Tab-separated table of C-alpha atoms and ligand atoms in Angstrom:
chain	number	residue	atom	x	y	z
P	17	UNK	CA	133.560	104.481	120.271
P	18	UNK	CA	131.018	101.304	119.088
P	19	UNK	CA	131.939	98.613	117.126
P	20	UNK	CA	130.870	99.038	113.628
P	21	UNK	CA	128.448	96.780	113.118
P	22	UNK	CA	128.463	94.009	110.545
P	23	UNK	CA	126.594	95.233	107.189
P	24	UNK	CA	124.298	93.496	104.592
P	25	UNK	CA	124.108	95.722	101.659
P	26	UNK	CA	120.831	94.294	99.540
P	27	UNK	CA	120.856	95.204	95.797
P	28	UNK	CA	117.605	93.924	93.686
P	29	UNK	CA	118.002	93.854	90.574
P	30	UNK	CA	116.234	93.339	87.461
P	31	UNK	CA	117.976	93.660	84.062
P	32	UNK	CA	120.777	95.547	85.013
P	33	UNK	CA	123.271	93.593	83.361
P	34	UNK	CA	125.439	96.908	82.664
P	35	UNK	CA	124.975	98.640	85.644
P	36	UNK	CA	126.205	95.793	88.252
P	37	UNK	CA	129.793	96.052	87.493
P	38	UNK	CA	130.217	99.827	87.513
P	39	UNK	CA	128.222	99.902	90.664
P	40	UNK	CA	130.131	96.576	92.639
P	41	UNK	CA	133.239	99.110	91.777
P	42	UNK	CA	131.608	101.957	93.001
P	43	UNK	CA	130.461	100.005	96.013
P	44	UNK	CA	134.028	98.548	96.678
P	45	UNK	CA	135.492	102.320	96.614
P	46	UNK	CA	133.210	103.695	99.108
P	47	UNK	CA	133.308	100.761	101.539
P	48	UNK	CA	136.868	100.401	101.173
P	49	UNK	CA	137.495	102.378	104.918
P	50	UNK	CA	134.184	100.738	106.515
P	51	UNK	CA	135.448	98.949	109.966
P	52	UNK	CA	132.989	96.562	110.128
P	53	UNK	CA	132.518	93.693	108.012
P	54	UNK	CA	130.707	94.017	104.627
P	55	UNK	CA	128.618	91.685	102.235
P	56	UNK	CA	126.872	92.413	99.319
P	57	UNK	CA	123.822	90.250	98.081
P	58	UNK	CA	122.996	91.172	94.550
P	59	UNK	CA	119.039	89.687	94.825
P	60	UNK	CA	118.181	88.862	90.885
P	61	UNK	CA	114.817	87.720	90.075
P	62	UNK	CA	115.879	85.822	87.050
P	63	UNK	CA	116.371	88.780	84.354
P	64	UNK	CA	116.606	87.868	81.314
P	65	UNK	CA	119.887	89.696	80.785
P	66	UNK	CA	121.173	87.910	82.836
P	67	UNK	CA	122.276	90.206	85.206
P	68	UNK	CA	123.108	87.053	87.789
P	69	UNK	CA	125.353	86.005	85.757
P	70	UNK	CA	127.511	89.101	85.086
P	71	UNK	CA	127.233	89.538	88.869
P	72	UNK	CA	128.092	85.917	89.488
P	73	UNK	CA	131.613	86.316	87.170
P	74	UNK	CA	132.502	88.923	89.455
P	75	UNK	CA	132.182	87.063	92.638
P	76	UNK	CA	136.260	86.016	92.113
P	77	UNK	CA	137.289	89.385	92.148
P	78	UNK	CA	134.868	90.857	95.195
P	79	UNK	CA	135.037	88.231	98.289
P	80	UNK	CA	132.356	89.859	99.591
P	81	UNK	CA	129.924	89.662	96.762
P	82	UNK	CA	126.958	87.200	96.885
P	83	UNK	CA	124.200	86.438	94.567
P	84	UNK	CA	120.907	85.064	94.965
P	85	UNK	CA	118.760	84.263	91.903
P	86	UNK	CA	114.784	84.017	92.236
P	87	UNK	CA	113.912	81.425	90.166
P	88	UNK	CA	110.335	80.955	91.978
P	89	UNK	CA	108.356	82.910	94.673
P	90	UNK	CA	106.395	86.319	93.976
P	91	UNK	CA	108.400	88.264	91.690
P	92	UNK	CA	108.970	92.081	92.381
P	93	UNK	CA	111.589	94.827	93.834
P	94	UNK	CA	110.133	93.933	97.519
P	95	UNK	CA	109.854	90.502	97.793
P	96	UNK	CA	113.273	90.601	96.462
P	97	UNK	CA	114.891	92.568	99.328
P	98	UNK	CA	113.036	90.638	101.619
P	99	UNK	CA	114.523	87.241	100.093
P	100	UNK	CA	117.742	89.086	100.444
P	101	UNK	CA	117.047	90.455	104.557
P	102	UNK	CA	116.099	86.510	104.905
P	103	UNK	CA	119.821	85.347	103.283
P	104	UNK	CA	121.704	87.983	104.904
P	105	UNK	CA	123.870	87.730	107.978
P	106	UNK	CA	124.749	91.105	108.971
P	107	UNK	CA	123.252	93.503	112.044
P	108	UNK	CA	122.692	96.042	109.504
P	109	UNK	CA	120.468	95.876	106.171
P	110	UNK	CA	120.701	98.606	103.749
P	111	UNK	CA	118.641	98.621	100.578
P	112	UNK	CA	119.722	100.397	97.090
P	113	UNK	CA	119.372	100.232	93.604
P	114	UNK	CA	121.348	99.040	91.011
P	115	UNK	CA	120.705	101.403	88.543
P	116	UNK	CA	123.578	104.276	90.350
P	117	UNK	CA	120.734	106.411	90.860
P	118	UNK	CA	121.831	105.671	94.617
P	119	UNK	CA	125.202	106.999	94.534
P	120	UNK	CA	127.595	104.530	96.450
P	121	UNK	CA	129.656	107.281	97.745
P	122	UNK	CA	126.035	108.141	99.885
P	123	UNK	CA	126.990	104.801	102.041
P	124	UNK	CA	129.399	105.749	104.429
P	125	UNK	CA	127.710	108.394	105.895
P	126	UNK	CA	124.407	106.279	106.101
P	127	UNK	CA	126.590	103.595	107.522
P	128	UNK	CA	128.122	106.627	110.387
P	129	UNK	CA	124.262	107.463	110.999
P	130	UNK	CA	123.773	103.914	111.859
P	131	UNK	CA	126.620	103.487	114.292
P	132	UNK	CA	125.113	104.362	117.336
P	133	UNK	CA	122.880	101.219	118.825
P	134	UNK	CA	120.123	102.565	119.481
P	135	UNK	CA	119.299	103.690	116.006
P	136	UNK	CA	116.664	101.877	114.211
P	137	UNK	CA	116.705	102.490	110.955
P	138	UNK	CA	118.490	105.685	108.483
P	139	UNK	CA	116.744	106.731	105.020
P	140	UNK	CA	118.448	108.183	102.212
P	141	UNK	CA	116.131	111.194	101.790
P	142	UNK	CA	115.758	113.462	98.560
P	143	UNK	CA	113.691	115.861	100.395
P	144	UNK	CA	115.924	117.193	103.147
P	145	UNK	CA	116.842	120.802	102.627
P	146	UNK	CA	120.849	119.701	101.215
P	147	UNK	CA	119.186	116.746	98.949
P	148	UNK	CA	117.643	116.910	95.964
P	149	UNK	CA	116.097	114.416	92.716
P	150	UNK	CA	118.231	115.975	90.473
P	151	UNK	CA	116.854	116.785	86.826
P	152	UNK	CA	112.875	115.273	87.023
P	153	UNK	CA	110.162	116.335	84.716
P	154	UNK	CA	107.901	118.171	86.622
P	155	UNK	CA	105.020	115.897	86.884
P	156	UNK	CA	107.338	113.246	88.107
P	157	UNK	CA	108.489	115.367	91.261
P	158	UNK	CA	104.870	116.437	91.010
P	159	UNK	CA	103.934	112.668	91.520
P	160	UNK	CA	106.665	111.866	93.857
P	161	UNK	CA	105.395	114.555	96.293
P	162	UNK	CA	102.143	113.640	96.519
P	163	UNK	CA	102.632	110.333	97.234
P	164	UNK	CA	104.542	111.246	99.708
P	165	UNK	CA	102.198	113.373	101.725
P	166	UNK	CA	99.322	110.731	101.002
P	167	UNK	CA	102.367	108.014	102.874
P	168	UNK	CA	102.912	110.703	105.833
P	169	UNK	CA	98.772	111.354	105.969
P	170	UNK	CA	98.018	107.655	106.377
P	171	UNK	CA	101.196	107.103	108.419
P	172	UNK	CA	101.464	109.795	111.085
P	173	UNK	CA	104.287	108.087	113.422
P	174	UNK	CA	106.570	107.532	110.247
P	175	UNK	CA	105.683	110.799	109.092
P	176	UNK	CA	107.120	112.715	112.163
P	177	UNK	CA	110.777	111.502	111.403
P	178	UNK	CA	110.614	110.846	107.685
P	179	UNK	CA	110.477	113.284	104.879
P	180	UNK	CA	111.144	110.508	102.130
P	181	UNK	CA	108.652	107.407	103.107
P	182	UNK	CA	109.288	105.945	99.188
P	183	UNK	CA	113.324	106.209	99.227
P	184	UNK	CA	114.456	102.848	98.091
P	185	UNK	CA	118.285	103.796	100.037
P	186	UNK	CA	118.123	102.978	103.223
P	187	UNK	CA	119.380	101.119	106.266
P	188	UNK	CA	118.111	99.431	109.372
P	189	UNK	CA	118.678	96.835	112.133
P	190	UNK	CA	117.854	93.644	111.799
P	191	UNK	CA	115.634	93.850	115.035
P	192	UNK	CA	112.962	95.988	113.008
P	193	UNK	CA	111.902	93.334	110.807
P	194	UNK	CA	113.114	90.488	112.445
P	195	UNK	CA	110.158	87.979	112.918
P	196	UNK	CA	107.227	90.166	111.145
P	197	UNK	CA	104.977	89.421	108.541
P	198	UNK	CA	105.149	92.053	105.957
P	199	UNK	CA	103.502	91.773	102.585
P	200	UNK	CA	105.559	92.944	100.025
P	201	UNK	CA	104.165	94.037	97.089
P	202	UNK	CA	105.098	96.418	94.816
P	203	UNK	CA	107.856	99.182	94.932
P	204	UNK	CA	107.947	100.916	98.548
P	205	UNK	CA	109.347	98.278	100.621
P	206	UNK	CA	110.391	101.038	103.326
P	207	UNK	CA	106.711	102.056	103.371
P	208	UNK	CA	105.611	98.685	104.674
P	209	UNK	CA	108.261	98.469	107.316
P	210	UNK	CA	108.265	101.918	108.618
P	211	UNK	CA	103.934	100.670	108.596
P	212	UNK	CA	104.758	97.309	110.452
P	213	UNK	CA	108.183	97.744	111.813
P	214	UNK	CA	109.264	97.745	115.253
P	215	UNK	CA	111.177	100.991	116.013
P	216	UNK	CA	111.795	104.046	117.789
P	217	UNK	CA	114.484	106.126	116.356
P	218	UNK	CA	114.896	106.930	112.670
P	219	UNK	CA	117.475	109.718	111.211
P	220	UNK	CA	117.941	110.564	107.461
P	221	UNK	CA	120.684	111.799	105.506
P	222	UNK	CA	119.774	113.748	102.527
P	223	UNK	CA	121.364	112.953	99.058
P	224	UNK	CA	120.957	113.955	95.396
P	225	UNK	CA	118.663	111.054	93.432
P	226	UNK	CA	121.499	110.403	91.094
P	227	UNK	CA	120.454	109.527	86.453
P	228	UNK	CA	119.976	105.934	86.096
P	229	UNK	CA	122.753	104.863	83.381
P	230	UNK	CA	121.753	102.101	81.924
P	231	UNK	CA	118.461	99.855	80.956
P	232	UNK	CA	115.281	100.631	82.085
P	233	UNK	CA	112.837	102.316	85.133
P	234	UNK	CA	109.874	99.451	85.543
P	235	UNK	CA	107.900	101.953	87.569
P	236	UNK	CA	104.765	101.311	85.930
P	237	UNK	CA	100.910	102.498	86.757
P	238	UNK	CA	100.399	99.190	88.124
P	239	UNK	CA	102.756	99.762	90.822
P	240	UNK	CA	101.382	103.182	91.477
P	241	UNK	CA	97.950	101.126	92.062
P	242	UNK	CA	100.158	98.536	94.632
P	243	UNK	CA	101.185	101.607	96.398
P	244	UNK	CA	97.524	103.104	96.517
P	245	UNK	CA	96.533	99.237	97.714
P	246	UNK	CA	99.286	99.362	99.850
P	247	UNK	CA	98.682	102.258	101.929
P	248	UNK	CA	95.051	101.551	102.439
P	249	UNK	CA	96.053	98.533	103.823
P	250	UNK	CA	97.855	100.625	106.957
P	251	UNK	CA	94.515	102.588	107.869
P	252	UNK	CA	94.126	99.232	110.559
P	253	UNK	CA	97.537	99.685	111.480
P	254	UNK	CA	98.533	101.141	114.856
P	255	UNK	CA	101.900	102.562	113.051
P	256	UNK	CA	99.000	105.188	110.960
P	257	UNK	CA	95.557	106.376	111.164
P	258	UNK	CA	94.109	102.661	112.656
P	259	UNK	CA	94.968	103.672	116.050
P	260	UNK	CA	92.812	106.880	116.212
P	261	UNK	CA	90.377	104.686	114.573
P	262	UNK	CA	90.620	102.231	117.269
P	263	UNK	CA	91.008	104.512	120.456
P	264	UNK	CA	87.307	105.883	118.660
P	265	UNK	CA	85.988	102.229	119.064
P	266	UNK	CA	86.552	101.647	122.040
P	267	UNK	CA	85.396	104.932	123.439
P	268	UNK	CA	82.635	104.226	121.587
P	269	UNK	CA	82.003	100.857	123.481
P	270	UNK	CA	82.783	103.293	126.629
P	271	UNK	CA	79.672	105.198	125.751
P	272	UNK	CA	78.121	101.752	125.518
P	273	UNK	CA	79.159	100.232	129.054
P	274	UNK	CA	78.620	103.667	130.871
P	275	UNK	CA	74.450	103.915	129.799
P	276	UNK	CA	74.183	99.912	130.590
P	277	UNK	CA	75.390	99.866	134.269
P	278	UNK	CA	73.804	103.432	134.463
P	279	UNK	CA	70.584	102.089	133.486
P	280	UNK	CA	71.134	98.314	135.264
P	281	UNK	CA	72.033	100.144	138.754
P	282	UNK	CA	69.673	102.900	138.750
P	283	UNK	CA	66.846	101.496	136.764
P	284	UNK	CA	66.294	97.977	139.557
P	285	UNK	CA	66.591	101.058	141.937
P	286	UNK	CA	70.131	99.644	143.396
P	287	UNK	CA	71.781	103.110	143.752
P	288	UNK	CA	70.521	106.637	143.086
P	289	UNK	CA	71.300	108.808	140.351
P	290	UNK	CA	74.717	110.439	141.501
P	291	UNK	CA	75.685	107.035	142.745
P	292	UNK	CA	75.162	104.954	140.305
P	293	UNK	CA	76.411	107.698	137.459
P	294	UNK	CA	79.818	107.479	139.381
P	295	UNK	CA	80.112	103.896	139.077
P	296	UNK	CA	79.397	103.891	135.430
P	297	UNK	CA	81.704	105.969	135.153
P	298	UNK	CA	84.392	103.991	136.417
P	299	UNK	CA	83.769	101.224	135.095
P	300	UNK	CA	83.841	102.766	131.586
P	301	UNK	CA	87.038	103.577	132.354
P	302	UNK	CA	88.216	100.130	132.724
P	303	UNK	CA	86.667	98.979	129.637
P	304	UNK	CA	88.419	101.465	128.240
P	305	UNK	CA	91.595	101.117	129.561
P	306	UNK	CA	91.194	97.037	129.242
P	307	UNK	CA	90.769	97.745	125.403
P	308	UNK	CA	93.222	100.024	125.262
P	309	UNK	CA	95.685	98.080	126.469
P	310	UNK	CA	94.771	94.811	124.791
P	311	UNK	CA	94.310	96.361	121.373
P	312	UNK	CA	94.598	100.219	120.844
P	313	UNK	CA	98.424	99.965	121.934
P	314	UNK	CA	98.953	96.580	122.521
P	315	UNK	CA	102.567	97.041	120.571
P	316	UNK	CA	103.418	99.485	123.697
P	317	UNK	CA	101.788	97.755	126.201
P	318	UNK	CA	104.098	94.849	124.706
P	319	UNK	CA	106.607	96.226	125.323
P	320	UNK	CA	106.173	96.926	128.853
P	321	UNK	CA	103.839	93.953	130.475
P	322	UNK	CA	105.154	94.435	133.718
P	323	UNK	CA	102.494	94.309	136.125
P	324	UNK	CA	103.996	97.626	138.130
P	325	UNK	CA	103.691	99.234	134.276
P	326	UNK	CA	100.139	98.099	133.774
P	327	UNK	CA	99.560	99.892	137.619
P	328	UNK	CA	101.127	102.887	136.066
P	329	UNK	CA	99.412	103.152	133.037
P	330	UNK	CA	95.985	102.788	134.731
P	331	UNK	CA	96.794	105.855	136.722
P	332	UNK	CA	97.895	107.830	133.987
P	333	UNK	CA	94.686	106.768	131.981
P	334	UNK	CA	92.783	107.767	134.933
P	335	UNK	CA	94.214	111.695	134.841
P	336	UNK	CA	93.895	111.578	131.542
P	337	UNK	CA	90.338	111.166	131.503
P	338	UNK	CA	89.658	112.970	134.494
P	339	UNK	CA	91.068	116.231	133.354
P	340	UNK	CA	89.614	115.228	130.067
P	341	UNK	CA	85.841	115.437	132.201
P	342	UNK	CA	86.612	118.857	133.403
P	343	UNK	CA	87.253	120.122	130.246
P	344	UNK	CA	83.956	118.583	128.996
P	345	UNK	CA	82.024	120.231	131.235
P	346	UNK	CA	84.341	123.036	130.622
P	347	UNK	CA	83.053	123.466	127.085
P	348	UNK	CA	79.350	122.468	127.964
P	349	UNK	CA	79.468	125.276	130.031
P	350	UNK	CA	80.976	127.682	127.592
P	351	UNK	CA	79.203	126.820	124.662
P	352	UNK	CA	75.337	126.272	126.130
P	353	UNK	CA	75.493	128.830	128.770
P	354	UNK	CA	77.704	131.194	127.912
P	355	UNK	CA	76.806	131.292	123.967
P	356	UNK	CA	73.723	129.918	124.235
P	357	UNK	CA	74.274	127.151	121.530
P	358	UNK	CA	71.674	124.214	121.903
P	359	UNK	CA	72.955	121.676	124.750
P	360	UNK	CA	73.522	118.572	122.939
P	361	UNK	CA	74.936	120.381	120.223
P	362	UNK	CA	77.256	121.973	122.931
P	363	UNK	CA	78.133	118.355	124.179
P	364	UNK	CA	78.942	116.898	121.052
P	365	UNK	CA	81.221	119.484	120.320
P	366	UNK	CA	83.120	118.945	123.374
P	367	UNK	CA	83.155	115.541	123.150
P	368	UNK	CA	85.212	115.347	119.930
P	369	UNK	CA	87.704	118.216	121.488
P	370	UNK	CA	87.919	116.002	124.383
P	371	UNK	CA	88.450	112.816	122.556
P	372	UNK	CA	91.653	114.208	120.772
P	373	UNK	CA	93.116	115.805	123.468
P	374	UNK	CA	92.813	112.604	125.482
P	375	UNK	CA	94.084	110.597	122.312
P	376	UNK	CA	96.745	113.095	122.256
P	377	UNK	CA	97.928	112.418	126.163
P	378	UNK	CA	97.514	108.972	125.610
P	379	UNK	CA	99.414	108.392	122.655
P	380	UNK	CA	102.340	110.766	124.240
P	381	UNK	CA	102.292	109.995	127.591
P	382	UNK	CA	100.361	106.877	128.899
P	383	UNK	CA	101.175	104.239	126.240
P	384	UNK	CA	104.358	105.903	125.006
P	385	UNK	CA	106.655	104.368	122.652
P	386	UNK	CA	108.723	102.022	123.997
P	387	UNK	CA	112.284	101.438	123.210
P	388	UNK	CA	112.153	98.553	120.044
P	389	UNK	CA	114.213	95.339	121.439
P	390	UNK	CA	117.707	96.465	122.662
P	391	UNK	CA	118.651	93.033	122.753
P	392	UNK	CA	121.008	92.131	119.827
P	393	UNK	CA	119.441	89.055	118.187
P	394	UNK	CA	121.156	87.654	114.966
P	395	UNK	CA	118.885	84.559	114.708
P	396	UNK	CA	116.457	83.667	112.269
P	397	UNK	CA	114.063	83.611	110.792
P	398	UNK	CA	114.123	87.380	109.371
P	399	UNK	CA	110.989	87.665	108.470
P	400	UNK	CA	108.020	85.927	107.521
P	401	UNK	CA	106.852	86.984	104.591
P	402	UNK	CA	103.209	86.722	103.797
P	403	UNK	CA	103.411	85.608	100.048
P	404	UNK	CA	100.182	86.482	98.162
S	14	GDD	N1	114.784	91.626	91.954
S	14	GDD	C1	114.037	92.566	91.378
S	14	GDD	N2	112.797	92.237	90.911
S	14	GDD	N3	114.520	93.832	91.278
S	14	GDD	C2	113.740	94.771	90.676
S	14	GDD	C3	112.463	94.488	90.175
S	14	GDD	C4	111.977	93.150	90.288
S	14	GDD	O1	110.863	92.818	89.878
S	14	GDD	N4	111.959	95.635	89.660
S	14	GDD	C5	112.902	96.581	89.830
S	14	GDD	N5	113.981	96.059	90.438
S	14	GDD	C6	115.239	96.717	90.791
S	14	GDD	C7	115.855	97.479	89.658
S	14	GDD	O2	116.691	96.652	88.892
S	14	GDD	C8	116.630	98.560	90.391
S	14	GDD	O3	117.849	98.090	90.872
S	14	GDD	C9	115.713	98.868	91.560
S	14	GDD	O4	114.929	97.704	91.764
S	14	GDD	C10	114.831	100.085	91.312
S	14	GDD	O5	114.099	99.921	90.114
S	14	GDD	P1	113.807	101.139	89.117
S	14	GDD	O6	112.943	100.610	88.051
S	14	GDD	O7	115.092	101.809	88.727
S	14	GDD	O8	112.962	102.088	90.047
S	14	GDD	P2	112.812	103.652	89.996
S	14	GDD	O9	114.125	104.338	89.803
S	14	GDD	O10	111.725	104.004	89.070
S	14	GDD	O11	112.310	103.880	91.490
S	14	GDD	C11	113.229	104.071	92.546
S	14	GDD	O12	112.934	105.296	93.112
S	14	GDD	C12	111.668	105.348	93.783
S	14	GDD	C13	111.408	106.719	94.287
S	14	GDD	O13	110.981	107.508	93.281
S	14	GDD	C14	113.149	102.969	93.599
S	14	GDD	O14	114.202	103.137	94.504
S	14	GDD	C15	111.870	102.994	94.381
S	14	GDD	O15	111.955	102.069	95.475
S	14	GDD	C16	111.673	104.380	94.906
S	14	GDD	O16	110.444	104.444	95.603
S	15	MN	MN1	115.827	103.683	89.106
């Protein structure tokens, strides 16, 4: 049996004056046979309601209530719950709205999902076969599922655990964003932190979107634009497509480094052909692997800077690429000889096969993913927010 671990339960909120005391009940009900210890941080960017202050007059009746109101800073649902991760003392940070469309009675079995240590972060999901987003208009779920496949297109990693990247209901350790720099903007706060986060394992726990009650969506275009901005600005990032893109680069620089000391060695008449081809070779490999290491998957490699790792890795990257060369040559051969396609249209072909399965091995096997920080770290700062 673990210890439950100490919660922070982050509510942003933004006229909801009626909604915050049916939901502080709601909360107070469901949390009510929780183990651990429990704090609520209702994160108000000033409404005009004045939502604060209903949730501030409740503060004598729920000890574990606490209310922050953003009087200055970037306003906005995620720069909110980041202000809120940065106040919060807890292990674990879960996220919901105030509006009930987050049922409270969800909470305890997010909580039980998030027991176990070595569990990074939980989502709330819609999508799972048992959840559901209750009564939409069509070209609202319409919307809501593409988005999501544009998220798990751009963000592949994420995409493997998570069927609801935009879920606003979630939970996760305080080790995931502890220390980054996220830029919050808009709506999908989870979005930038399973982009930038540091984690391994995420469940999900499906649930039924619930009817807001009271007051107002402010899911506007111009937060469908943020999210467009947003995800473009994850094609760099290892989490998503960037590290394909990168891995291409410096193969690319490969290429470069191979012709050079090809050319350098066999051109001043150093080595012969066969010679000096096998030395290229090599030493494109270490470019590669150098880059690879340094920026491709420098998160992993992070992770694991021992010098006996580094050893390990080189190895690996060496199989890699060396069964990656017989199965050039295994195409070249198939495709030129044996169907007579033109020989450097034979090559490129298996060239690109040969990049991805090498990519493939590489991101799998040589530079897997680590473990995130086992260590238990409650110190701050949370995160550094990059305001803009
Ligand atoms: N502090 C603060 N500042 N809170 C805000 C702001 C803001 O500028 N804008 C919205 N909120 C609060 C709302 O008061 C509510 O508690 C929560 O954030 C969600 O806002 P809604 O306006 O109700 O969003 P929604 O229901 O359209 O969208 C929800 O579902 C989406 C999935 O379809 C959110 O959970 C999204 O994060 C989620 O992606
Ligand atoms: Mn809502």
């Amino acid at each position: 049996m673990t210890m439950s671990p100490h919660v922070s339960l982050i509510i942003p909120t933004f006229n909801e004056r009626e909604n915050v005391p049916v939901l502080l009940a709601q909360i107070g009900r469901a949390l009510s046979s929780w183990r651990g210890r429990v704090e609520v941080i209702v994160v108000d960017d000033d409404s005009p309601d004045g939502t604060w202050q209903a949730a501030e007059a409740l503060r004598p009746r729920y000890p574990w209530l606490r209310v922050v109101r953003r009087t200055s800073g970037v306003k906005g649902l995620s720069p909110a719950v980041v202000e809120g991760w940065r106040a919060a003392a807890g292990e674990v940070l879960v996220v919901m709205d105030a509006d009930l469309q987050h049922p409270p009675e969800v909470l305890p079995r997010l909580l039980e999902a998030c027991e176990p240590p070595d569990v990074d972060i939980v989502v709330a999901s819609r999508y799972r076969p048992e959840g559901a987003v209750g009564k939409w208009v069509f070209w609202r779920r319409w919307l809501s599922r593409g988005a999501s496949s544009l998220a798990q297109a751009v963000l592949p990693q994420a995409a493997h655990d998570v069927t609801d990247p935009m879920s606003g209901f979630f939970a996760l350790r305080r080790r995931v964003v502890e220390g980054l720099a996220l830029q919050p903007r808009g709506y999908k706060i989870l979005l930038e932190v399973l982009g930038r986060g540091r984690y391994r394992t995420v469940r999900e726990v499906a649930y039924t979107f619930g009817r807001r009650q009271a007051g107002q969506s402010k899911l506007t275009s111009r937060v469908m634009v943020d999210y467009l901005r947003q995800l473009a600005s994850f094609l760099w990032e290892p989490a998503g497509f960037g590290r394909f893109m990168r891995y291409c680069l410096v193969g690319g620089s490969g290429v470069v480094v191979n012709m050079g000391v090809l050319w350098w060695l066999k051109g001043s008449g150093a080595l012969g052909t066969l010679r000096a081809g096998t030395v290229a070779i090599e030493l494109s490999i270490l470019n590669n692997f150098l880059w690879n290491e340094l920026w491709t998957f420098r998160d992993r490699s992070h992770a694991r800077p021992g010098v006996r790792d580094r050893l390990v890795r080189l190895v690996q990257f060496h199989l890699v690429c060396g069964i990656g060369a017989v199965w050039q040559l295994g195409i070249l051969w198939g495709l030129a000889i044996q169907w007579q396609w033109h020989y450097l249209l034979a090559n490129l072909m298996a060239i690109v096969v040969v990049t991805l399965w090498n990519y493939g091995l590489n991101t799998t096997w040589t530079w897997t993913r680590g473990s995130s920080t086992p260590a238990r770290s409650v110190c701050r700062p949370l995160v550094s927010a990059g305001t803009q």
